[in-house]
Coordinates of N, CA and C in Angstrom, one line a residue:
M438 N 32.6 -30.5 -33.1 CA 32.6 -31.7 -32.3 C 33.2 -32.8 -33.1
V439 N 32.8 -32.9 -34.4 CA 33.4 -34.0 -35.3 C 34.9 -33.7 -35.5
K440 N 35.2 -32.4 -35.7 CA 36.6 -32.1 -35.9 C 37.5 -32.4 -34.7
A441 N 36.9 -32.1 -33.5 CA 37.7 -32.5 -32.3 C 37.8 -34.0 -32.1
S442 N 36.8 -34.7 -32.5 CA 36.9 -36.2 -32.4 C 37.9 -36.7 -33.4
L443 N 37.9 -36.2 -34.6 CA 38.9 -36.6 -35.6 C 40.3 -36.2 -35.2
Q444 N 40.5 -35.0 -34.6 CA 41.8 -34.7 -34.1 C 42.3 -35.6 -33.0
G445 N 41.4 -36.0 -32.1 CA 41.7 -36.9 -31.0 C 42.1 -38.3 -31.6
L446 N 41.3 -38.8 -32.6 CA 41.6 -40.0 -33.2 C 42.9 -40.0 -34.0
S447 N 43.2 -38.9 -34.6 CA 44.5 -38.7 -35.3 C 45.7 -38.8 -34.3
K448 N 45.5 -38.1 -33.2 CA 46.6 -38.2 -32.1 C 46.8 -39.6 -31.7
L449 N 45.7 -40.3 -31.4 CA 45.8 -41.7 -31.0 C 46.5 -42.6 -32.0
V450 N 46.1 -42.4 -33.3 CA 46.8 -43.2 -34.3 C 48.2 -42.9 -34.4
G451 N 48.5 -41.6 -34.3 CA 49.9 -41.1 -34.3 C 50.7 -41.7 -33.2
L452 N 50.2 -41.7 -32.0 CA 50.9 -42.3 -30.8 C 51.1 -43.8 -31.0
A453 N 50.1 -44.5 -31.5 CA 50.2 -45.9 -31.7 C 51.3 -46.2 -32.7
L454 N 51.3 -45.5 -33.8 CA 52.4 -45.7 -34.8 C 53.7 -45.3 -34.3
L455 N 53.8 -44.3 -33.4 CA 55.1 -43.9 -32.8 C 55.6 -45.0 -31.9
S456 N 54.7 -45.5 -31.1 CA 55.1 -46.6 -30.2 C 55.6 -47.8 -30.9
T457 N 54.9 -48.2 -32.0 CA 55.3 -49.3 -32.8 C 56.6 -49.1 -33.4
L458 N 56.8 -47.9 -34.0 CA 58.1 -47.6 -34.6 C 59.2 -47.6 -33.7
L459 N 59.1 -47.0 -32.5 CA 60.1 -47.0 -31.5 C 60.5 -48.4 -31.0
A460 N 59.4 -49.3 -30.9 CA 59.6 -50.6 -30.4 C 60.4 -51.4 -31.5
V461 N 60.1 -51.2 -32.8 CA 60.7 -52.0 -33.8 C 62.1 -51.5 -34.1
T462 N 62.3 -50.1 -34.2 CA 63.6 -49.6 -34.7 C 64.5 -49.2 -33.5
G463 N 63.9 -49.0 -32.3 CA 64.7 -48.4 -31.2 C 64.8 -46.9 -31.4
A464 N 64.7 -46.2 -30.3 CA 64.7 -44.7 -30.4 C 66.1 -44.2 -30.3
S465 N 66.4 -43.1 -31.0 CA 67.7 -42.5 -30.8 C 67.6 -41.5 -29.6
A466 N 68.7 -41.1 -29.1 CA 68.7 -40.1 -28.0 C 68.1 -38.8 -28.3
H467 N 68.0 -38.5 -29.6 CA 67.6 -37.1 -30.0 C 66.1 -37.1 -30.4
E468 N 65.5 -38.3 -30.6 CA 64.1 -38.3 -31.0 C 63.2 -37.9 -29.8
V469 N 62.2 -37.0 -30.1 CA 61.3 -36.5 -29.1 C 60.2 -37.4 -28.9
Q470 N 60.0 -37.8 -27.6 CA 58.9 -38.8 -27.3 C 58.0 -38.1 -26.3
P471 N 56.7 -38.4 -26.3 CA 55.7 -37.8 -25.4 C 56.1 -38.1 -23.9
T472 N 55.9 -37.1 -23.1 CA 56.0 -37.4 -21.6 C 54.8 -38.2 -21.2
I473 N 55.0 -39.1 -20.3 CA 53.9 -39.9 -19.7 C 53.7 -39.3 -18.3
G474 N 52.4 -39.0 -18.0 CA 52.1 -38.5 -16.6 C 51.1 -39.4 -16.0
D475 N 51.4 -40.1 -14.9 CA 50.5 -40.9 -14.1 C 50.0 -40.1 -12.9
L476 N 48.7 -39.9 -12.8 CA 48.1 -39.0 -11.7 C 47.3 -39.9 -10.8
T477 N 47.7 -39.8 -9.5 CA 46.9 -40.5 -8.4 C 46.6 -39.5 -7.4
V478 N 45.3 -39.4 -6.9 CA 44.9 -38.5 -5.8 C 44.2 -39.4 -4.8
R479 N 44.8 -39.5 -3.6 CA 44.1 -40.2 -2.5 C 44.7 -39.8 -1.2
D480 N 44.0 -40.0 -0.1 CA 44.4 -39.7 1.3 C 45.0 -38.3 1.4
G481 N 44.4 -37.3 0.7 CA 44.8 -35.9 0.9 C 46.1 -35.6 0.2
Q482 N 46.5 -36.4 -0.8 CA 47.8 -36.1 -1.5 C 47.6 -36.5 -3.0
A483 N 48.1 -35.6 -3.8 CA 48.2 -35.8 -5.3 C 49.6 -36.3 -5.6
E484 N 49.7 -37.3 -6.4 CA 51.0 -37.8 -6.9 C 51.0 -37.8 -8.4
L485 N 51.9 -37.0 -9.0 CA 52.0 -37.0 -10.5 C 53.4 -37.5 -10.8
V486 N 53.4 -38.7 -11.4 CA 54.7 -39.3 -11.8 C 54.9 -39.1 -13.3
L487 N 56.0 -38.4 -13.6 CA 56.3 -38.1 -14.9 C 57.4 -39.0 -15.4
E488 N 57.3 -39.5 -16.7 CA 58.4 -40.1 -17.4 C 58.7 -39.2 -18.5
L489 N 59.9 -38.5 -18.5 CA 60.1 -37.4 -19.4 C 61.6 -37.3 -19.7
N490 N 61.9 -36.6 -20.8 CA 63.3 -36.3 -21.2 C 63.6 -35.0 -20.4
V491 N 64.1 -35.1 -19.2 CA 64.3 -34.0 -18.3 C 65.4 -33.0 -18.9
E492 N 66.4 -33.6 -19.6 CA 67.4 -32.8 -20.2 C 66.9 -31.8 -21.2
A493 N 65.9 -32.2 -21.9 CA 65.3 -31.2 -22.9 C 64.6 -30.1 -22.2
F494 N 64.0 -30.3 -21.1 CA 63.3 -29.3 -20.3 C 64.4 -28.4 -19.7
L495 N 65.4 -29.0 -19.1 CA 66.5 -28.2 -18.5 C 67.2 -27.3 -19.5
A496 N 67.3 -27.8 -20.7 CA 68.0 -27.0 -21.8 C 67.1 -25.9 -22.4
G497 N 65.8 -25.9 -22.0 CA 64.9 -24.9 -22.4 C 64.5 -25.1 -23.9
I498 N 64.5 -26.3 -24.3 CA 64.1 -26.6 -25.7 C 62.6 -26.6 -25.8
D499 N 62.1 -25.9 -26.9 CA 60.7 -25.9 -27.2 C 60.4 -27.2 -27.9
L500 N 59.7 -28.1 -27.2 CA 59.4 -29.4 -27.8 C 58.1 -29.5 -28.6
D501 N 57.3 -28.4 -28.6 CA 56.1 -28.4 -29.4 C 56.4 -28.5 -30.9
G502 N 55.9 -29.6 -31.4 CA 56.0 -29.9 -32.8 C 57.4 -30.3 -33.3
L503 N 58.3 -30.5 -32.3 CA 59.7 -30.9 -32.6 C 59.8 -32.4 -32.7
E504 N 60.5 -32.9 -33.6 CA 60.7 -34.4 -33.8 C 62.1 -34.9 -33.3
D505 N 63.1 -34.0 -33.4 CA 64.4 -34.3 -33.0 C 65.1 -33.2 -32.4
T506 N 65.7 -33.4 -31.2 CA 66.4 -32.3 -30.5 C 67.6 -31.7 -31.3
D507 N 68.1 -32.5 -32.3 CA 69.2 -31.9 -33.1 C 68.7 -30.7 -33.9
D508 N 67.4 -30.6 -34.1 CA 66.8 -29.5 -34.9 C 66.5 -28.3 -34.0
A509 N 66.7 -28.4 -32.7 CA 66.3 -27.3 -31.7 C 67.4 -26.3 -31.7
A510 N 67.0 -25.1 -31.3 CA 67.9 -23.9 -31.2 C 69.0 -24.2 -30.2
N511 N 68.7 -24.9 -29.1 CA 69.7 -25.2 -28.1 C 70.1 -26.6 -28.1
A512 N 70.4 -27.2 -29.3 CA 70.8 -28.6 -29.4 C 72.1 -28.9 -28.6
A513 N 73.0 -27.9 -28.7 CA 74.3 -28.1 -28.0 C 74.1 -28.1 -26.5
G514 N 73.2 -27.3 -26.0 CA 72.9 -27.4 -24.5 C 72.3 -28.7 -24.1
F515 N 71.4 -29.2 -25.0 CA 70.8 -30.5 -24.7 C 71.9 -31.6 -24.7
D516 N 72.8 -31.6 -25.7 CA 73.8 -32.6 -25.7 C 74.8 -32.5 -24.5
A517 N 75.0 -31.3 -24.1 CA 75.9 -31.2 -22.9 C 75.2 -31.7 -21.6
L518 N 73.9 -31.5 -21.5 CA 73.2 -32.1 -20.4 C 73.1 -33.6 -20.5
R519 N 72.9 -34.1 -21.7 CA 72.7 -35.5 -21.9 C 74.0 -36.3 -21.6
A520 N 75.1 -35.6 -21.7 CA 76.4 -36.2 -21.4 C 76.7 -36.2 -19.9
L521 N 76.0 -35.5 -19.1 CA 76.2 -35.5 -17.7 C 75.8 -36.8 -17.0
P522 N 76.5 -37.1 -15.9 CA 76.1 -38.4 -15.2 C 74.7 -38.1 -14.5
D523 N 74.1 -39.2 -14.2 CA 72.7 -39.2 -13.7 C 72.6 -38.4 -12.4
D524 N 73.6 -38.4 -11.5 CA 73.5 -37.7 -10.3 C 73.4 -36.2 -10.5
Q525 N 74.1 -35.7 -11.5 CA 74.1 -34.2 -11.8 C 72.7 -33.8 -12.3
I526 N 72.1 -34.7 -13.1 CA 70.7 -34.3 -13.6 C 69.8 -34.3 -12.4
V527 N 69.9 -35.2 -11.5 CA 69.0 -35.3 -10.3 C 69.2 -34.0 -9.5
Q528 N 70.4 -33.4 -9.4 CA 70.6 -32.2 -8.7 C 70.0 -31.0 -9.4
R529 N 70.0 -31.0 -10.7 CA 69.5 -29.9 -11.5 C 68.0 -29.9 -11.7
A530 N 67.3 -31.0 -11.7 CA 65.9 -31.1 -12.0 C 65.0 -30.2 -11.2
P531 N 65.2 -30.1 -9.9 CA 64.3 -29.3 -9.1 C 64.1 -27.9 -9.5
Q532 N 65.0 -27.3 -10.3 CA 64.8 -25.9 -10.8 C 63.6 -25.8 -11.7
L533 N 63.1 -26.9 -12.3 CA 61.9 -26.9 -13.1 C 60.7 -26.7 -12.3
L534 N 60.7 -27.0 -11.0 CA 59.5 -27.0 -10.2 C 58.9 -25.5 -10.1
D535 N 59.8 -24.5 -9.9 CA 59.3 -23.2 -9.8 C 58.5 -22.8 -11.0
V536 N 59.0 -23.1 -12.2 CA 58.3 -22.8 -13.5 C 56.9 -23.5 -13.5
W537 N 56.9 -24.8 -13.2 CA 55.7 -25.6 -13.2 C 54.7 -25.1 -12.2
N538 N 55.1 -24.8 -11.0 CA 54.2 -24.3 -10.0 C 53.6 -22.9 -10.3
A539 N 54.4 -22.1 -11.0 CA 53.9 -20.8 -11.4 C 52.8 -20.9 -12.5
L540 N 52.8 -22.1 -13.2 CA 51.8 -22.2 -14.3 C 50.4 -22.1 -13.8
P541 N 49.8 -22.8 -12.8 CA 50.3 -23.9 -12.1 C 50.0 -25.2 -12.9
M542 N 50.8 -26.2 -12.6 CA 50.6 -27.5 -13.4 C 49.4 -28.3 -12.8
L543 N 49.1 -28.1 -11.6 CA 48.0 -28.9 -11.0 C 47.1 -28.0 -10.2
T544 N 45.8 -28.1 -10.5 CA 44.8 -27.4 -9.7 C 43.7 -28.4 -9.2
V545 N 43.3 -28.2 -8.0 CA 42.2 -29.0 -7.5 C 41.0 -28.1 -7.1
D546 N 39.9 -28.4 -7.8 CA 38.7 -27.6 -7.6 C 39.0 -26.1 -7.9
G547 N 39.9 -25.9 -8.9 CA 40.3 -24.5 -9.2 C 41.4 -23.9 -8.4
T548 N 41.8 -24.5 -7.4 CA 42.9 -24.0 -6.5 C 44.2 -24.6 -6.8
P549 N 45.3 -23.8 -7.0 CA 46.6 -24.3 -7.3 C 47.1 -25.2 -6.2
V550 N 47.8 -26.3 -6.7 CA 48.4 -27.2 -5.7 C 49.9 -27.0 -5.9
V551 N 50.6 -26.7 -4.9 CA 52.1 -26.6 -5.0 C 52.7 -28.0 -5.0
L552 N 53.5 -28.2 -6.0 CA 54.1 -29.6 -6.2 C 55.5 -29.5 -5.6
Q553 N 55.8 -30.6 -4.9 CA 57.2 -30.8 -4.3 C 57.8 -32.0 -5.1
G554 N 59.1 -31.9 -5.2 CA 59.8 -33.0 -5.8 C 59.9 -34.2 -4.9
G555 N 59.5 -35.4 -5.4 CA 59.7 -36.6 -4.6 C 60.8 -37.4 -5.2
E556 N 60.7 -38.7 -5.3 CA 61.7 -39.6 -5.8 C 62.0 -39.3 -7.3
I557 N 63.2 -39.2 -7.6 CA 63.6 -39.0 -9.0 C 64.6 -40.0 -9.4
S558 N 64.4 -40.7 -10.6 CA 65.2 -41.8 -11.0 C 65.7 -41.5 -12.4
V559 N 67.0 -41.3 -12.6 CA 67.6 -41.1 -13.9 C 68.4 -42.3 -14.2
P560 N 68.1 -43.0 -15.2 CA 68.9 -44.3 -15.5 C 70.4 -44.1 -15.6
E561 N 71.1 -45.0 -15.1 CA 72.6 -44.9 -15.1 C 73.1 -45.6 -16.3
Q562 N 74.2 -45.1 -16.8 CA 75.0 -45.8 -17.9 C 74.2 -46.1 -19.1
V563 N 73.3 -45.2 -19.5 CA 72.6 -45.4 -20.8 C 73.4 -44.8 -21.9
S564 N 73.6 -45.6 -22.9 CA 74.4 -45.1 -24.0 C 73.9 -43.7 -24.5
E565 N 74.8 -42.8 -24.9 CA 74.4 -41.5 -25.4 C 73.7 -41.6 -26.7
D566 N 73.7 -42.8 -27.3 CA 72.9 -43.0 -28.6 C 71.5 -43.3 -28.3
L567 N 71.1 -43.5 -27.0 CA 69.7 -43.9 -26.7 C 69.1 -42.9 -25.8
P568 N 67.8 -42.8 -25.8 CA 67.1 -41.8 -25.0 C 67.3 -42.2 -23.5
R569 N 67.3 -41.2 -22.6 CA 67.4 -41.4 -21.2 C 66.1 -40.8 -20.6
V570 N 65.2 -41.7 -20.2 CA 63.9 -41.2 -19.7 C 64.0 -41.2 -18.2
T571 N 63.8 -40.0 -17.6 CA 63.8 -39.8 -16.2 C 62.4 -40.1 -15.6
R572 N 62.3 -40.7 -14.5 CA 61.0 -40.9 -13.8 C 61.1 -40.0 -12.5
W573 N 60.1 -39.1 -12.5 CA 60.1 -38.1 -11.4 C 58.7 -38.0 -10.7
Q574 N 58.7 -38.3 -9.4 CA 57.5 -38.2 -8.6 C 57.3 -36.8 -8.1
L575 N 56.2 -36.2 -8.4 CA 55.8 -34.9 -7.8 C 54.6 -35.1 -6.9
L576 N 54.7 -34.4 -5.8 CA 53.7 -34.6 -4.7 C 53.1 -33.2 -4.3
G577 N 51.8 -33.2 -3.9 CA 51.2 -32.0 -3.4 C 50.0 -32.4 -2.6
D578 N 49.7 -31.5 -1.6 CA 48.6 -31.7 -0.7 C 47.3 -31.3 -1.4
V579 N 46.2 -32.1 -1.1 CA 44.9 -31.9 -1.6 C 43.9 -31.7 -0.5
P580 N 43.1 -30.7 -0.5 CA 42.1 -30.5 0.6 C 41.1 -31.6 0.7
A581 N 40.6 -31.9 1.9 CA 39.6 -32.9 2.1 C 38.3 -32.5 1.4
G582 N 37.6 -33.5 0.8 CA 36.4 -33.2 0.1 C 36.5 -32.7 -1.3
A583 N 37.8 -32.7 -1.8 CA 38.0 -32.2 -3.2 C 37.3 -33.1 -4.2
A584 N 36.8 -32.5 -5.3 CA 36.0 -33.2 -6.3 C 36.7 -33.5 -7.6
S585 N 37.5 -32.5 -8.0 CA 38.1 -32.6 -9.4 C 39.5 -32.0 -9.4
V586 N 40.3 -32.5 -10.4 CA 41.7 -32.0 -10.6 C 41.8 -31.7 -12.1
Q587 N 42.7 -30.7 -12.4 CA 43.1 -30.4 -13.7 C 44.6 -30.3 -13.8
V588 N 45.1 -30.8 -14.9 CA 46.6 -30.7 -15.2 C 46.8 -29.8 -16.4
A589 N 47.7 -28.8 -16.2 CA 48.2 -28.0 -17.2 C 49.6 -28.4 -17.6
W590 N 49.8 -28.5 -18.9 CA 51.1 -28.9 -19.5 C 51.7 -27.6 -20.1
P591 N 53.0 -27.3 -19.7 CA 53.5 -26.0 -20.1 C 53.7 -25.9 -21.6
E592 N 53.5 -24.7 -22.1 CA 53.8 -24.4 -23.5 C 55.3 -24.7 -23.7
G593 N 55.6 -25.3 -24.9 CA 56.9 -25.8 -25.2 C 57.3 -27.1 -24.6
G594 N 56.3 -27.7 -23.9 CA 56.6 -29.0 -23.2 C 56.4 -30.2 -24.1
G595 N 56.0 -30.0 -25.4 CA 55.7 -31.1 -26.3 C 54.4 -31.8 -25.9
S596 N 54.3 -33.1 -26.2 CA 53.1 -33.9 -26.0 C 53.2 -34.6 -24.6
M597 N 52.0 -34.8 -24.0 CA 51.9 -35.5 -22.8 C 50.7 -36.5 -22.8
V598 N 50.9 -37.7 -22.4 CA 49.8 -38.6 -22.2 C 49.5 -38.7 -20.7
L599 N 48.4 -38.2 -20.3 CA 48.0 -38.1 -18.9 C 47.1 -39.3 -18.6
R600 N 47.5 -40.1 -17.5 CA 46.7 -41.2 -17.2 C 46.3 -41.2 -15.7
Q601 N 45.0 -41.2 -15.4 CA 44.6 -41.2 -14.0 C 44.7 -42.6 -13.5
Q602 N 45.1 -42.8 -12.2 CA 45.4 -44.1 -11.6 C 44.5 -44.3 -10.4
G603 N 44.2 -45.5 -10.1 CA 43.6 -45.9 -8.8 C 42.1 -45.7 -8.7
V604 N 41.4 -45.5 -9.8 CA 39.9 -45.3 -9.8 C 39.3 -46.1 -10.9
E605 N 38.0 -46.3 -10.8 CA 37.2 -47.0 -11.9 C 37.0 -46.0 -13.1
A606 N 37.1 -46.5 -14.3 CA 36.9 -45.7 -15.5 C 37.8 -44.5 -15.5
P607 N 39.1 -44.6 -15.3 CA 40.0 -43.5 -15.2 C 40.1 -42.6 -16.5
F608 N 40.4 -41.4 -16.3 CA 40.7 -40.5 -17.4 C 42.0 -40.8 -18.0
T609 N 42.1 -40.9 -19.3 CA 43.4 -40.9 -20.0 C 43.2 -40.0 -21.2
G610 N 44.1 -39.1 -21.4 CA 44.0 -38.1 -22.4 C 45.4 -37.6 -22.9
Y611 N 45.3 -36.8 -23.9 CA 46.5 -36.3 -24.6 C 46.5 -34.8 -24.5
L612 N 47.6 -34.3 -24.0 CA 47.8 -32.8 -24.0 C 49.0 -32.4 -24.8
D613 N 48.8 -31.3 -25.6 CA 49.9 -30.6 -26.2 C 50.4 -29.6 -25.3
G614 N 51.6 -29.1 -25.7 CA 52.2 -28.0 -24.9 C 51.2 -26.8 -24.8
G615 N 51.0 -26.3 -23.7 CA 50.0 -25.1 -23.5 C 48.6 -25.6 -23.2
D616 N 48.3 -26.9 -23.3 CA 46.9 -27.4 -23.0 C 46.7 -27.6 -21.5
T617 N 45.4 -27.5 -21.2 CA 45.0 -27.9 -19.8 C 43.9 -28.9 -19.9
S618 N 44.0 -29.9 -19.1 CA 43.0 -31.0 -19.2 C 41.6 -30.5 -18.8
Q619 N 40.6 -31.3 -19.1 CA 39.3 -31.1 -18.5 C 39.4 -31.2 -17.0
A620 N 38.3 -30.8 -16.3 CA 38.2 -31.1 -14.9 C 38.0 -32.7 -14.8
I621 N 38.9 -33.3 -14.1 CA 38.9 -34.8 -14.0 C 38.3 -35.2 -12.6
A622 N 37.2 -35.9 -12.6 CA 36.6 -36.3 -11.3 C 37.6 -37.2 -10.5
L623 N 37.8 -36.8 -9.3 CA 38.7 -37.6 -8.4 C 38.2 -39.0 -8.1
A624 N 36.9 -39.1 -8.2 CA 36.2 -40.4 -8.0 C 36.3 -41.3 -9.2
G625 N 36.7 -40.8 -10.3 CA 36.8 -41.7 -11.5 C 35.5 -41.5 -12.4
G626 N 35.5 -42.2 -13.5 CA 34.3 -42.1 -14.3 C 34.5 -41.3 -15.5
D627 N 35.7 -40.7 -15.7 CA 35.9 -39.8 -16.9 C 36.7 -40.5 -18.0
A628 N 36.6 -41.8 -18.1 CA 37.3 -42.5 -19.2 C 36.9 -41.9 -20.6
Q629 N 37.8 -41.7 -21.4 CA 37.6 -41.1 -22.7 C 37.5 -42.2 -23.8
P630 N 36.6 -42.0 -24.8 CA 36.4 -43.0 -25.8 C 37.8 -43.2 -26.6
G631 N 38.1 -44.4 -26.9 CA 39.3 -44.7 -27.7 C 40.5 -44.9 -26.8
W632 N 40.4 -44.7 -25.5 CA 41.6 -44.9 -24.6 C 41.2 -46.2 -23.9

């Protein structure tokens, strides 16, 4: 228990330092940053909004423990995707959904939720020297009376900060590639210490 708490604290400190460093120095296009996932469940629908480096996922780069995509086995593939215009990335992104749904990325009361791609926003005309963070809305139907949700983050997906939205005392937590969140109460109340 103490070890788990120390690991959680270590991750929090690491994220805080990373955020400060990126703000002060500016991030390069090849630095690996955590994915941010904002999860809202209401009116029979789950919405998971991801802010991620979609080119790294499309290139099949294993982001677990990676600090710079230049060090990845498929760095050239990443660079080729990063050089594409935003509209071509929008067209390619949906191919990731089959992999994520097979995981499955989202379960409600233990039942998989099939996610569909919603609005996707890839910034235009971002210098290739800077990161291009895509915002992607994923949607899925949730049965009436559901009580809890879990999010699984794919192995090789790197780090994810998962933030529950729209409830009191929302869950916020940190997932590594291959991790699954605890069962998160849809009614709220699962706020984690330190978040």
